[in-house]
Coordinates of C-alpha atoms in Angstrom, one line a residue:
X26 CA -35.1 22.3 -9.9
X27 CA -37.6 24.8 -9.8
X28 CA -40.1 23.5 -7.2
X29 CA -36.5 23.3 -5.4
X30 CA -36.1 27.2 -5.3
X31 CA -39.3 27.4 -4.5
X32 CA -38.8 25.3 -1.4
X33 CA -34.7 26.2 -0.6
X34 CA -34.5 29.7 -1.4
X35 CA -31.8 30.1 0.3
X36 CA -29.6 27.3 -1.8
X37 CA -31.1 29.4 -5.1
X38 CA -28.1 29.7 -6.5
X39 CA -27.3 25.9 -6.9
X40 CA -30.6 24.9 -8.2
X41 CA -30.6 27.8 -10.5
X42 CA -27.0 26.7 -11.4
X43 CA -28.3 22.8 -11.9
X44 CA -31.2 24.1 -13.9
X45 CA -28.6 25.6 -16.0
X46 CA -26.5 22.8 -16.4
X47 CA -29.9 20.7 -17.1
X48 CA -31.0 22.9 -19.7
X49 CA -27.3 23.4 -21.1
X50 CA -27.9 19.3 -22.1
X51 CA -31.3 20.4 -24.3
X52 CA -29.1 22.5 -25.7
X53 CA -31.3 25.5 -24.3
X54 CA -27.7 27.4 -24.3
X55 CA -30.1 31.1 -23.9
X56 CA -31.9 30.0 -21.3
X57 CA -28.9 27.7 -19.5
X58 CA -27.1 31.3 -19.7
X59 CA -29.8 33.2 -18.0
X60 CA -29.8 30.3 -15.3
X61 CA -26.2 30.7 -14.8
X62 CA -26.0 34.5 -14.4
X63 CA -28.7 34.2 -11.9
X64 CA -26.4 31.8 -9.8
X65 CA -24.1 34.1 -10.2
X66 CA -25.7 37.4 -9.1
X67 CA -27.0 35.5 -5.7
X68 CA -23.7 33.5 -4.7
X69 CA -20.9 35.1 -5.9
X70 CA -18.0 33.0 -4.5
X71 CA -20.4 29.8 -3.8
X72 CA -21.0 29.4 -7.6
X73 CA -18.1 30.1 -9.2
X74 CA -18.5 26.6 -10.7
X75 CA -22.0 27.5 -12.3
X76 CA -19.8 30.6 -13.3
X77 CA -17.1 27.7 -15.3
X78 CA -20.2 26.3 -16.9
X79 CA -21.6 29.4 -18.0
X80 CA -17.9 30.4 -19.6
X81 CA -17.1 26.3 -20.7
X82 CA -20.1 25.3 -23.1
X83 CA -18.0 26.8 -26.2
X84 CA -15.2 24.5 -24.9
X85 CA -12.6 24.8 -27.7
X86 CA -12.4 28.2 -27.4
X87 CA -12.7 28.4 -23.9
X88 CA -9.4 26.3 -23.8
X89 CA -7.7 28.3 -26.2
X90 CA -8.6 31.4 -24.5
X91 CA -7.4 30.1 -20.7
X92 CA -4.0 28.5 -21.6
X93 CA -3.6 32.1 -23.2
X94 CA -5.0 34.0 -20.0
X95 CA -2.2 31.9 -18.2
X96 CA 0.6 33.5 -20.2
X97 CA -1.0 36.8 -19.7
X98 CA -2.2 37.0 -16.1
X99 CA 0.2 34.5 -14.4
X100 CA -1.0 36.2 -10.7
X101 CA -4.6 35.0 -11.3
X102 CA -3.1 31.9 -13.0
X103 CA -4.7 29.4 -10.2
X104 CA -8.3 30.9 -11.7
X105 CA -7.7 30.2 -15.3
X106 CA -5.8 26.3 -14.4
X107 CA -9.5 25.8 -12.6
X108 CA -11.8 27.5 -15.6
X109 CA -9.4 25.2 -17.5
X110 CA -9.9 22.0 -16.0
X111 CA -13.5 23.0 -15.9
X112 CA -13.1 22.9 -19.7
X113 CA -11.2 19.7 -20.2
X114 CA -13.7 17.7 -18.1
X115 CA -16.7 18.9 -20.1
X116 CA -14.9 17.7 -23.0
X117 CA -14.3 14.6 -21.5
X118 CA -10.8 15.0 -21.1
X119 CA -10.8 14.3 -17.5
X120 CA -6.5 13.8 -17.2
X121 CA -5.6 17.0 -18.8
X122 CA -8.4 18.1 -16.7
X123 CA -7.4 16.8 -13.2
X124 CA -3.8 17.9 -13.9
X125 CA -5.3 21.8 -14.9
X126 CA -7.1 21.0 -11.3
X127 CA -4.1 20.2 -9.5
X128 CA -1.9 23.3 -10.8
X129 CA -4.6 25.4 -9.3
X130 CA -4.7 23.7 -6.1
X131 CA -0.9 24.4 -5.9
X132 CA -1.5 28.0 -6.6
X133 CA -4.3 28.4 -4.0
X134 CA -5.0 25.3 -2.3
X135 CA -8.2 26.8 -0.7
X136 CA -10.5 26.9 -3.8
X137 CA -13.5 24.4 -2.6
X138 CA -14.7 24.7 -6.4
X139 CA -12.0 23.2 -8.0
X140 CA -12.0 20.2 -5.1
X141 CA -15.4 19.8 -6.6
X142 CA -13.8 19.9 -9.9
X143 CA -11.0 17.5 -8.9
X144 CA -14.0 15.1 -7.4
X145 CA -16.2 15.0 -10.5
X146 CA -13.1 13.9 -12.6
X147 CA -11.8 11.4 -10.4
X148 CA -15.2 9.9 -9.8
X149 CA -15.6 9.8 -14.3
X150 CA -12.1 8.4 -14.4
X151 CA -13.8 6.0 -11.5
X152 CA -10.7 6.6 -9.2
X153 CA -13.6 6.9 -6.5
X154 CA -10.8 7.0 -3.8
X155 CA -9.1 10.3 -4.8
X156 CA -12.9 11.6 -5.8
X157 CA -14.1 11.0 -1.8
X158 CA -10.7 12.6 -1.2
X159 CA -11.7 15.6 -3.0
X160 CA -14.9 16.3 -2.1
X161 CA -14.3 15.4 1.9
X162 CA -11.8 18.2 1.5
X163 CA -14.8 21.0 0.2
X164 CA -16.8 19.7 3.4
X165 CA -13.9 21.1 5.1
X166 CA -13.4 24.1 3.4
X167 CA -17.0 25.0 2.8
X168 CA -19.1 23.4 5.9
X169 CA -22.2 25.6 4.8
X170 CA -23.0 24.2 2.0
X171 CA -21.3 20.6 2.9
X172 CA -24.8 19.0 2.7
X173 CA -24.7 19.5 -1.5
X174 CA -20.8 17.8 -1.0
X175 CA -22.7 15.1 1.5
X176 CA -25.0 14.4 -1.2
X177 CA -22.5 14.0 -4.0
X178 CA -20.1 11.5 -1.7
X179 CA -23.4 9.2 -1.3
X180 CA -23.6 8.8 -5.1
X181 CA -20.1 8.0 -5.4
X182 CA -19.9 5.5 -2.3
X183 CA -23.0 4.2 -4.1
X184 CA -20.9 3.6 -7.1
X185 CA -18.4 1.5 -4.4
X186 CA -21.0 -0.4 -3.1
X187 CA -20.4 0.7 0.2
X188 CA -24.3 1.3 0.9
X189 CA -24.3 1.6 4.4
X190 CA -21.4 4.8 4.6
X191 CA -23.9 6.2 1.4
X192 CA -26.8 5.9 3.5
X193 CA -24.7 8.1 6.0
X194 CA -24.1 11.2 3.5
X195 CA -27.1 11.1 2.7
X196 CA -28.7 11.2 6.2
X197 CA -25.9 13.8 6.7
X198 CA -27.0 16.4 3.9
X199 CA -30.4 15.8 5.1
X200 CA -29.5 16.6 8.4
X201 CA -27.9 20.0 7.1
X202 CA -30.3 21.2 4.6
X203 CA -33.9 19.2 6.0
X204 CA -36.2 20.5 3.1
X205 CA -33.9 19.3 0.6
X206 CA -35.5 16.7 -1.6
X207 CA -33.0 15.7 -4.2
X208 CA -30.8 14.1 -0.6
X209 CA -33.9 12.2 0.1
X210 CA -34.6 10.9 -3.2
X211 CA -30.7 9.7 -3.2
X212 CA -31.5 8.2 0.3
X213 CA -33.6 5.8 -1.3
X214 CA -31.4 4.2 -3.6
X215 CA -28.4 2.8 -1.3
X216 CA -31.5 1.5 1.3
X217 CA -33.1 -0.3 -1.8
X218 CA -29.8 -1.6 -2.9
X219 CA -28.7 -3.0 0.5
X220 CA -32.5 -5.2 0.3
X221 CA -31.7 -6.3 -4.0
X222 CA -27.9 -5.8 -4.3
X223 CA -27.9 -8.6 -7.5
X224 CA -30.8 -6.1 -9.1
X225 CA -28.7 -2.9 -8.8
X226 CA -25.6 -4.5 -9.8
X227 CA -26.9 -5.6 -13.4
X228 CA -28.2 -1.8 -13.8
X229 CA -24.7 -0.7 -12.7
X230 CA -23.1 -3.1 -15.5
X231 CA -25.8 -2.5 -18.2

């Protein structure tokens, strides 16, 4: 993720987001912070969901705290039912999560971060369907920065075994953002699996 700001500076605050969320899983929460900010203080509105990270990692609380911010705030009630759901999915709890999603769609139905949201939790629920749904609907919403959405519907096509449409994201993201690596190393993977299908398949399984 660094060498990646070095080489997309102007996609910063996603790498400095992911570097977050990577260092978030060493349990580097100080540094992960810092990371997040920085997301943050370059895309304001484009990383809200590094800003759900940066708010969810004490996730008990941060429930408590939103259903109460519901009661409270009910105009910016379609914020906290997304913070929420960002929540519940880090927890694992990807129903109550998708349903939290879904109030906030109803709310605001043009908030591309919680489509993301919505896509992450169908695709752990692998409902891969309603996850393509979801993030097909933040390329529409958000066409500059579909490539990153591109790149996320090639690993869940992946997960369908429908290489060839994969191979298309990928291709697609590439197209959008050229200097991106992480799309190209992803590229790799459906070509490889459409030449040892039986190989990938047991890694799926195991």
């Amino acid at each position: 993720y660094k060498k990646a700001i070095e080489l997309t500076p102007e996609f910063n605050w996603f790498y400095y987001g992911m570097l977050g969320d990577a260092l978030c899983r060493q349990s580097k929460y100080t540094e992960a912070i810092s990371q997040f900010q920085k997301a943050r203080e370059l895309a304001p509105e484009s990383a809200s969901w590094a800003y759900g990270r940066l708010r969810d990692y004490n996730y008990t609380e941060a429930i408590a705290n939103y259903r109460k911010a519901i009661e409270l705030d009910p105009e910016s009630a379609w914020f906290y039912h997304g913070m929420l759901g960002n929540a519940l999915s880090r927890q694992g709890k990807y129903a109550e999560a998708i349903a939290s999603y879904q109030k906030a769609i109803e709310l605001d139905s043009d908030l591309v971060w919680v489509y993301v949201g919505l896509g992450n939790a169908f695709s752990q629920q692998r409902n891969y369907a309603e996850a393509i749904a979801n993030y097909q609907q933040a390329i529409e919403l958000d066409p500059e920065s579909a490539w990153i959405y591109y790149w996320w519907l090639g690993d869940v096509l992946i997960l369908q075994g429908k290489y060839a449409e994969a191979i298309t994201n990928y291709q697609q993201a590439i197209e959008l953002e050229p200097t991106d690596e992480f799309a190209r190393e992803g590229l790799q993977e459906p070509i490889e699996l459409q030449e040892n299908p039986t190989e990938i398949e047991i890694e799926l399984i195991e």
